[in-house]
Amino acid sequence: MTTAGTHDAVLIAMSIAIAVLASYTALDLAARVRASAGWMRRAWLTAAAVAMGGGIWAMHFVAMLAFSIPGMRVSYDLTLTLLSLGIAIAVTGVGFVGLSRAPGSRARLTAAGLFMGLGVVAMHYVGMAAMRMPRSEEHTSELQSH
């Protein structure tokens, strides 16, 4: 039996807006790192990592909330959901730190981009693992009872 899912257009639009605003904010914050030193430099790096990692995570989570399958309950494991947020913030933080140490280096830019990309993949799979829904036979019996 095939069941079609639907997407909430408002939540999809919100997910896109989150991605754009978070990216702009994070890159603006990261640009301030070069003009600072000491604890201010670390504060700008932390703020950029939270903005970018949190934005990536929020975009992903809101987009997941936008998808629904009629009659299927979905909940999320809090520990894994928070772990996926932590992964997104940590990998973007490491990427920004790597870029701030040798700006302009193509190799460093490539490595940071690859590391961030793989971190987003890890965040995605941990976030998907956090989903809790009935097993297939439970879902089938739920649909039949409605």
mmCIF file of C-alpha atoms in Angstrom, residues 53-105:
data_model
loop_
_atom_site.group_PDB
_atom_site.id
_atom_site.type_symbol
_atom_site.label_atom_id
_atom_site.label_comp_id
_atom_site.label_asym_id
_atom_site.label_seq_id
_atom_site.Cartn_x
_atom_site.Cartn_y
_atom_site.Cartn_z
ATOM 1 C CA GLY A 53 24.827 25.719 12.660
ATOM 2 C CA GLY A 54 21.591 26.707 14.365
ATOM 3 C CA GLY A 55 20.250 28.061 11.086
ATOM 4 C CA ILE A 56 21.114 24.901 9.170
ATOM 5 C CA TRP A 57 19.503 22.785 11.887
ATOM 6 C CA ALA A 58 16.391 24.989 12.132
ATOM 7 C CA MET A 59 15.955 25.003 8.350
ATOM 8 C CA HIS A 60 16.190 21.212 8.294
ATOM 9 C CA PHE A 61 13.865 20.699 11.266
ATOM 10 C CA VAL A 62 11.191 23.110 10.002
ATOM 11 C CA ALA A 63 11.333 21.461 6.564
ATOM 12 C CA MET A 64 10.860 18.069 8.226
ATOM 13 C CA LEU A 65 7.855 19.429 10.128
ATOM 14 C CA ALA A 66 6.447 20.650 6.809
ATOM 15 C CA PHE A 67 6.118 17.067 5.540
ATOM 16 C CA SER A 68 3.257 14.929 6.779
ATOM 17 C CA ILE A 69 1.610 11.645 5.899
ATOM 18 C CA PRO A 70 -2.097 11.510 6.693
ATOM 19 C CA GLY A 71 -2.797 9.317 9.707
ATOM 20 C CA MET A 72 0.863 8.862 10.692
ATOM 21 C CA ARG A 73 1.969 10.246 14.031
ATOM 22 C CA VAL A 74 5.553 11.451 14.211
ATOM 23 C CA SER A 75 7.426 12.521 17.319
ATOM 24 C CA TYR A 76 11.094 13.213 17.977
ATOM 25 C CA ASP A 77 13.584 11.823 20.484
ATOM 26 C CA LEU A 78 14.773 14.900 22.398
ATOM 27 C CA THR A 79 18.320 13.633 23.021
ATOM 28 C CA LEU A 80 18.994 12.809 19.372
ATOM 29 C CA THR A 81 17.324 16.025 18.204
ATOM 30 C CA LEU A 82 19.568 18.111 20.476
ATOM 31 C CA LEU A 83 22.589 16.041 19.404
ATOM 32 C CA SER A 84 21.836 16.901 15.772
ATOM 33 C CA LEU A 85 21.754 20.611 16.737
ATOM 34 C CA GLY A 86 25.079 20.244 18.570
ATOM 35 C CA ILE A 87 26.660 18.556 15.546
ATOM 36 C CA ALA A 88 25.569 21.378 13.233
ATOM 37 C CA ILE A 89 26.967 24.065 15.544
ATOM 38 C CA ALA A 90 30.212 22.174 16.218
ATOM 39 C CA VAL A 91 31.075 21.450 12.578
ATOM 40 C CA THR A 92 30.351 24.979 11.437
ATOM 41 C CA GLY A 93 32.435 26.273 14.347
ATOM 42 C CA VAL A 94 35.387 24.098 13.351
ATOM 43 C CA GLY A 95 34.960 25.219 9.739
ATOM 44 C CA PHE A 96 34.951 28.902 10.699
ATOM 45 C CA VAL A 97 37.997 28.428 12.968
ATOM 46 C CA GLY A 98 39.869 26.726 10.127
ATOM 47 C CA LEU A 99 39.047 29.540 7.736
ATOM 48 C CA SER A 100 39.919 32.274 10.194
ATOM 49 C CA ARG A 101 43.475 30.980 10.631
ATOM 50 C CA ALA A 102 44.532 31.165 6.984
ATOM 51 C CA PRO A 103 42.106 33.289 4.987
ATOM 52 C CA GLY A 104 42.485 33.057 1.242
ATOM 53 C CA SER A 105 43.954 29.547 1.183
#
